[in-house]
PDB file of C-alpha atoms in Angstrom:
ATOM      1  CA  UNK A 224       0.000   0.000   0.000  1.00  0.00           C
ATOM      2  CA  UNK A 225       1.263   3.475  -0.870  1.00  0.00           C
ATOM      3  CA  UNK A 226       1.946   5.904   1.977  1.00  0.00           C
ATOM      4  CA  UNK A 227       1.822   9.334   0.390  1.00  0.00           C
ATOM      5  CA  UNK A 228       1.197  12.885   1.538  1.00  0.00           C
ATOM      6  CA  UNK A 229       0.748  15.338  -1.324  1.00  0.00           C
ATOM      7  CA  UNK A 230       0.679  18.966  -0.213  1.00  0.00           C
ATOM      8  CA  UNK A 231       0.019  22.005  -2.357  1.00  0.00           C
ATOM      9  CA  UNK A 232       2.742  24.097  -0.743  1.00  0.00           C
ATOM     10  CA  UNK A 233       5.593  23.959   1.739  1.00  0.00           C
ATOM     11  CA  UNK A 234       4.800  27.244   3.451  1.00  0.00           C
ATOM     12  CA  UNK A 235       1.593  28.989   4.378  1.00  0.00           C
ATOM     13  CA  UNK A 236       1.272  32.643   5.279  1.00  0.00           C
ATOM     14  CA  UNK A 237       2.597  33.422   8.748  1.00  0.00           C
ATOM     15  CA  UNK A 238       4.430  30.135   9.286  1.00  0.00           C
ATOM     16  CA  UNK A 239       7.904  28.730   8.729  1.00  0.00           C
ATOM     17  CA  UNK A 240       8.926  26.215   6.073  1.00  0.00           C
ATOM     18  CA  UNK A 241       6.772  23.042   6.403  1.00  0.00           C
ATOM     19  CA  UNK A 242       5.634  24.096   9.888  1.00  0.00           C
ATOM     20  CA  UNK A 243       1.946  23.531   9.173  1.00  0.00           C
ATOM     21  CA  UNK A 244       2.772  19.958   8.123  1.00  0.00           C
ATOM     22  CA  UNK A 245       4.893  19.015  11.155  1.00  0.00           C
ATOM     23  CA  UNK A 246       2.325  16.619  12.721  1.00  0.00           C
ATOM     24  CA  UNK A 247       1.712  14.952   9.356  1.00  0.00           C
ATOM     25  CA  UNK A 248       5.444  14.651   8.590  1.00  0.00           C
ATOM     26  CA  UNK A 249       6.184  13.140  12.014  1.00  0.00           C
ATOM     27  CA  UNK A 250       3.457  10.571  11.500  1.00  0.00           C
ATOM     28  CA  UNK A 251       4.369   9.767   7.880  1.00  0.00           C
ATOM     29  CA  UNK A 252       8.064   9.254   8.618  1.00  0.00           C
ATOM     30  CA  UNK A 253       7.679   7.820  12.148  1.00  0.00           C
ATOM     31  CA  UNK A 254       9.565   4.636  11.189  1.00  0.00           C
ATOM     32  CA  UNK A 255      12.022   6.229   8.759  1.00  0.00           C
ATOM     33  CA  UNK A 256      15.711   6.557   9.607  1.00  0.00           C
ATOM     34  CA  UNK A 257      17.068   7.585   6.180  1.00  0.00           C
ATOM     35  CA  UNK A 258      14.797  10.062   4.408  1.00  0.00           C
ATOM     36  CA  UNK A 259      15.925  11.014   0.925  1.00  0.00           C
ATOM     37  CA  UNK A 260      15.350  14.590  -0.207  1.00  0.00           C
ATOM     38  CA  UNK A 261      15.217  15.355  -3.939  1.00  0.00           C
ATOM     39  CA  UNK A 262      15.940  19.096  -4.461  1.00  0.00           C
ATOM     40  CA  UNK A 263      15.761  19.195  -8.262  1.00  0.00           C
ATOM     41  CA  UNK A 264      12.853  21.675  -8.487  1.00  0.00           C
ATOM     42  CA  UNK A 265      15.103  24.421  -7.026  1.00  0.00           C
ATOM     43  CA  UNK A 266      12.672  27.146  -5.888  1.00  0.00           C
ATOM     44  CA  UNK A 267      13.957  30.642  -6.649  1.00  0.00           C
ATOM     45  CA  UNK A 268      17.098  29.105  -8.182  1.00  0.00           C
ATOM     46  CA  UNK A 269      18.287  27.726  -4.830  1.00  0.00           C
ATOM     47  CA  UNK A 270      21.271  25.382  -5.153  1.00  0.00           C
ATOM     48  CA  UNK A 271      20.681  21.703  -4.439  1.00  0.00           C
ATOM     49  CA  UNK A 272      22.893  22.006  -1.345  1.00  0.00           C
ATOM     50  CA  UNK A 273      21.111  25.087   0.029  1.00  0.00           C
ATOM     51  CA  UNK A 274      17.709  23.489  -0.527  1.00  0.00           C
ATOM     52  CA  UNK A 275      18.824  20.230   1.108  1.00  0.00           C
ATOM     53  CA  UNK A 276      20.278  22.179   4.055  1.00  0.00           C
ATOM     54  CA  UNK A 277      16.931  23.961   4.539  1.00  0.00           C
ATOM     55  CA  UNK A 278      15.102  20.631   4.607  1.00  0.00           C
ATOM     56  CA  UNK A 279      17.707  19.075   6.898  1.00  0.00           C
ATOM     57  CA  UNK A 280      17.442  21.975   9.369  1.00  0.00           C
ATOM     58  CA  UNK A 281      13.649  21.702   9.291  1.00  0.00           C
ATOM     59  CA  UNK A 282      13.541  17.926   9.734  1.00  0.00           C
ATOM     60  CA  UNK A 283      16.098  18.196  12.575  1.00  0.00           C
ATOM     61  CA  UNK A 284      13.376  19.993  14.544  1.00  0.00           C
ATOM     62  CA  UNK A 285      11.321  16.795  14.215  1.00  0.00           C
ATOM     63  CA  UNK A 286      14.269  14.512  15.078  1.00  0.00           C
ATOM     64  CA  UNK A 287      14.223  13.107  11.546  1.00  0.00           C
ATOM     65  CA  UNK A 288      17.343  12.359   9.521  1.00  0.00           C
ATOM     66  CA  UNK A 289      17.524  13.557   5.906  1.00  0.00           C
ATOM     67  CA  UNK A 290      20.144  13.127   3.219  1.00  0.00           C
ATOM     68  CA  UNK A 291      20.176  14.717  -0.220  1.00  0.00           C
ATOM     69  CA  UNK A 292      20.147  12.762  -3.440  1.00  0.00           C
ATOM     70  CA  UNK A 293      23.437  14.497  -4.324  1.00  0.00           C
ATOM     71  CA  UNK A 294      25.134  13.555  -1.029  1.00  0.00           C
ATOM     72  CA  UNK A 295      26.538  10.348  -2.532  1.00  0.00           C
ATOM     73  CA  UNK A 296      27.632   9.414  -6.055  1.00  0.00           C
ATOM     74  CA  UNK A 297      24.772   7.247  -7.290  1.00  0.00           C
ATOM     75  CA  UNK A 298      21.222   8.717  -7.218  1.00  0.00           C
ATOM     76  CA  UNK A 299      19.616   5.320  -7.920  1.00  0.00           C
ATOM     77  CA  UNK A 300      21.518   3.723  -5.044  1.00  0.00           C
ATOM     78  CA  UNK A 301      20.403   6.613  -2.806  1.00  0.00           C
ATOM     79  CA  UNK A 302      16.789   5.826  -3.692  1.00  0.00           C
ATOM     80  CA  UNK A 303      17.357   2.134  -2.983  1.00  0.00           C
ATOM     81  CA  UNK A 304      18.935   2.780   0.447  1.00  0.00           C
ATOM     82  CA  UNK A 305      16.346   5.261   1.746  1.00  0.00           C
ATOM     83  CA  UNK A 306      13.268   4.433   3.812  1.00  0.00           C
ATOM     84  CA  UNK A 307      11.409   7.672   3.086  1.00  0.00           C
ATOM     85  CA  UNK A 308      11.306  10.145   0.184  1.00  0.00           C
ATOM     86  CA  UNK A 309      10.563  13.867   0.111  1.00  0.00           C
ATOM     87  CA  UNK A 310      10.420  15.769  -3.182  1.00  0.00           C
ATOM     88  CA  UNK A 311      10.167  19.495  -2.626  1.00  0.00           C
ATOM     89  CA  UNK A 312       8.609  22.268  -4.652  1.00  0.00           C
ATOM     90  CA  UNK A 313       9.926  24.689  -7.205  1.00  0.00           C
ATOM     91  CA  UNK A 314       9.623  24.326 -10.965  1.00  0.00           C
ATOM     92  CA  UNK A 315       7.869  21.164 -12.182  1.00  0.00           C
ATOM     93  CA  UNK A 316       9.555  21.239 -15.605  1.00  0.00           C
ATOM     94  CA  UNK A 317      13.024  21.471 -14.058  1.00  0.00           C
ATOM     95  CA  UNK A 318      12.175  18.732 -11.564  1.00  0.00           C
ATOM     96  CA  UNK A 319      10.809  16.338 -14.181  1.00  0.00           C
ATOM     97  CA  UNK A 320      13.672  17.063 -16.581  1.00  0.00           C
ATOM     98  CA  UNK A 321      16.223  16.195 -13.870  1.00  0.00           C
ATOM     99  CA  UNK A 322      14.401  13.037 -12.818  1.00  0.00           C
ATOM    100  CA  UNK A 323      14.225  11.911 -16.447  1.00  0.00           C
ATOM    101  CA  UNK A 324      17.866  12.814 -17.162  1.00  0.00           C
ATOM    102  CA  UNK A 325      19.088  10.734 -14.200  1.00  0.00           C
ATOM    103  CA  UNK A 326      16.708   7.843 -15.047  1.00  0.00           C
ATOM    104  CA  UNK A 327      14.959   8.047 -11.675  1.00  0.00           C
ATOM    105  CA  UNK A 328      11.303   7.589 -12.646  1.00  0.00           C
ATOM    106  CA  UNK A 329      11.331   3.807 -12.353  1.00  0.00           C
ATOM    107  CA  UNK A 330      13.379   3.645  -9.097  1.00  0.00           C
ATOM    108  CA  UNK A 331      11.176   6.279  -7.409  1.00  0.00           C
ATOM    109  CA  UNK A 332       7.889   4.684  -8.491  1.00  0.00           C
ATOM    110  CA  UNK A 333       9.105   1.211  -7.510  1.00  0.00           C
ATOM    111  CA  UNK A 334      10.129   2.453  -4.065  1.00  0.00           C
ATOM    112  CA  UNK A 335       6.877   4.355  -3.407  1.00  0.00           C
ATOM    113  CA  UNK A 336       4.706   1.540  -4.793  1.00  0.00           C
ATOM    114  CA  UNK A 337       6.436  -0.847  -2.369  1.00  0.00           C
ATOM    115  CA  UNK A 338       5.226   1.231   0.597  1.00  0.00           C
ATOM    116  CA  UNK A 339       8.101   3.636   1.254  1.00  0.00           C
ATOM    117  CA  UNK A 340       6.599   6.819   2.778  1.00  0.00           C
ATOM    118  CA  UNK A 341       6.522   9.736   0.329  1.00  0.00           C
ATOM    119  CA  UNK A 342       6.023  13.464   0.856  1.00  0.00           C
ATOM    120  CA  UNK A 343       5.574  15.838  -2.053  1.00  0.00           C
ATOM    121  CA  UNK A 344       5.081  19.583  -1.863  1.00  0.00           C
ATOM    122  CA  UNK A 345       4.072  21.781  -4.802  1.00  0.00           C
ATOM    123  CA  UNK A 346       6.138  20.556  -7.793  1.00  0.00           C
ATOM    124  CA  UNK A 347       6.903  17.407  -5.773  1.00  0.00           C
ATOM    125  CA  UNK A 348       3.158  16.802  -5.660  1.00  0.00           C
ATOM    126  CA  UNK A 349       2.636  17.825  -9.261  1.00  0.00           C
ATOM    127  CA  UNK A 350       4.918  15.085 -10.612  1.00  0.00           C
ATOM    128  CA  UNK A 351       2.964  12.348  -8.830  1.00  0.00           C
ATOM    129  CA  UNK A 352       0.188  12.418 -11.430  1.00  0.00           C
ATOM    130  CA  UNK A 353       0.162  10.950 -14.905  1.00  0.00           C
ATOM    131  CA  UNK A 354       1.797  14.081 -16.334  1.00  0.00           C
ATOM    132  CA  UNK A 355       2.682  17.667 -15.462  1.00  0.00           C
ATOM    133  CA  UNK A 356       0.392  18.906 -18.226  1.00  0.00           C
ATOM    134  CA  UNK A 357      -1.817  20.921 -15.879  1.00  0.00           C
ATOM    135  CA  UNK A 358       0.915  22.746 -13.955  1.00  0.00           C
ATOM    136  CA  UNK A 359       0.982  26.521 -13.581  1.00  0.00           C
ATOM    137  CA  UNK A 360       4.781  26.499 -13.940  1.00  0.00           C
ATOM    138  CA  UNK A 361       6.717  28.154 -16.738  1.00  0.00           C
ATOM    139  CA  UNK A 362       8.554  25.672 -18.990  1.00  0.00           C
ATOM    140  CA  UNK A 363      12.042  26.959 -18.132  1.00  0.00           C
ATOM    141  CA  UNK A 364      13.476  23.690 -19.496  1.00  0.00           C
ATOM    142  CA  UNK A 365      11.896  21.073 -21.730  1.00  0.00           C
ATOM    143  CA  UNK A 366      11.749  17.512 -20.388  1.00  0.00           C
ATOM    144  CA  UNK A 367      11.740  14.735 -22.975  1.00  0.00           C
ATOM    145  CA  UNK A 368       8.095  14.087 -22.076  1.00  0.00           C
ATOM    146  CA  UNK A 369       5.479  15.581 -19.755  1.00  0.00           C
ATOM    147  CA  UNK A 370       4.705  12.080 -18.416  1.00  0.00           C
ATOM    148  CA  UNK A 371       5.628  11.912 -14.780  1.00  0.00           C
ATOM    149  CA  UNK A 372       5.662   9.394 -11.918  1.00  0.00           C
ATOM    150  CA  UNK A 373       2.080   8.138 -12.380  1.00  0.00           C
ATOM    151  CA  UNK A 374       1.795   7.324  -8.670  1.00  0.00           C
ATOM    152  CA  UNK A 375      -1.808   8.511  -8.788  1.00  0.00           C
ATOM    153  CA  UNK A 376      -4.126   8.026 -11.807  1.00  0.00           C
ATOM    154  CA  UNK A 377      -4.846  11.719 -12.431  1.00  0.00           C
ATOM    155  CA  UNK A 378      -3.102  15.075 -12.658  1.00  0.00           C
ATOM    156  CA  UNK A 379      -2.857  17.645  -9.904  1.00  0.00           C
ATOM    157  CA  UNK A 380      -2.686  21.410 -10.102  1.00  0.00           C
ATOM    158  CA  UNK A 381      -1.386  22.124  -6.591  1.00  0.00           C
ATOM    159  CA  UNK A 382      -1.979  25.868  -6.824  1.00  0.00           C
ATOM    160  CA  UNK A 383      -5.422  25.826  -8.388  1.00  0.00           C
ATOM    161  CA  UNK A 384      -7.746  28.604  -7.264  1.00  0.00           C
ATOM    162  CA  UNK A 385     -11.289  29.184  -8.412  1.00  0.00           C
ATOM    163  CA  UNK A 386     -11.938  32.294 -10.496  1.00  0.00           C
ATOM    164  CA  UNK A 387     -13.021  35.290  -8.438  1.00  0.00           C
ATOM    165  CA  UNK A 388     -16.644  36.138  -9.168  1.00  0.00           C
ATOM    166  CA  UNK A 389     -17.006  39.638 -10.533  1.00  0.00           C
ATOM    167  CA  UNK A 390     -13.321  39.882 -11.461  1.00  0.00           C
ATOM    168  CA  UNK A 391     -12.510  42.184 -14.361  1.00  0.00           C
ATOM    169  CA  UNK A 392      -9.596  39.955 -15.435  1.00  0.00           C
ATOM    170  CA  UNK A 393     -10.136  38.977 -19.059  1.00  0.00           C
ATOM    171  CA  UNK A 394      -7.510  36.209 -19.286  1.00  0.00           C
ATOM    172  CA  UNK A 395      -8.260  32.512 -19.150  1.00  0.00           C
ATOM    173  CA  UNK A 396      -8.783  31.000 -15.714  1.00  0.00           C
ATOM    174  CA  UNK A 397      -6.988  27.876 -14.492  1.00  0.00           C
ATOM    175  CA  UNK A 398     -10.319  26.078 -14.890  1.00  0.00           C
ATOM    176  CA  UNK A 399     -10.447  26.962 -18.601  1.00  0.00           C
ATOM    177  CA  UNK A 400      -6.804  25.975 -19.141  1.00  0.00           C
ATOM    178  CA  UNK A 401      -7.334  22.597 -17.445  1.00  0.00           C
ATOM    179  CA  UNK A 402     -10.459  21.960 -19.538  1.00  0.00           C
ATOM    180  CA  UNK A 403      -8.416  22.775 -22.660  1.00  0.00           C
ATOM    181  CA  UNK A 404      -5.775  20.279 -21.568  1.00  0.00           C
ATOM    182  CA  UNK A 405      -8.364  17.521 -21.099  1.00  0.00           C
ATOM    183  CA  UNK A 406      -9.999  18.237 -24.440  1.00  0.00           C
ATOM    184  CA  UNK A 407      -6.771  17.271 -26.195  1.00  0.00           C
ATOM    185  CA  UNK A 408      -5.282  14.768 -23.728  1.00  0.00           C
ATOM    186  CA  UNK A 409      -8.018  12.418 -22.529  1.00  0.00           C
TER     187      UNK A 409
END
C-alpha cells in the first residue's frame, strides 16, 4: 500500500517552512531513519545544497534524519537505500527534466509503490500524477516528455484557485486551461 502525503505548498502565510505539516510529517516518517530529499525543483534558483540544508534543518526539529540525493555518487543507489522520500517544490519542468535525465522515474515509483513513505510539496506533488500537463509552472526547461511518476491516476494542479466572481480579469482561468488540456489529452 502506498503511503503518500501530497501537499500544495511547503509554506503557508505566517508560518515557517513546512511548519503547518509538522504533525503529518512526524506521522508519515515515524519509522524512517534515512529520508531522501530530492531538491531538483530548485525554488527561486536555490542550489541543491542550500535546498537540502533547509530541509535538513527543518527535519532536525522533528528529530528526523535527511540526506540529499546528491550527497553520494549514485542517485539510484540513494533511492534504494532510503526508507522515506521527500520531493520538494519549485519548478515542475526542471524537476521532471532532472528526474528523467538521471533515469529516476522507475526507481522512485518502484520504491513508493512498495510502501516507502513519500512526501511531495508543490512541484513534488505535481509530478505524482500521470503528467505535469496541468501545472501553472513556466517551462524553463523542456523535459523529454510531460509524463511523470504516475503514482496517482490523475493530474494535480497544486496551486489551483477558483476564479473570483465579478473579477474584471479577461484572461483565461486555471479552470479553462485545465479543460483545454483535457480536451486534447483524454
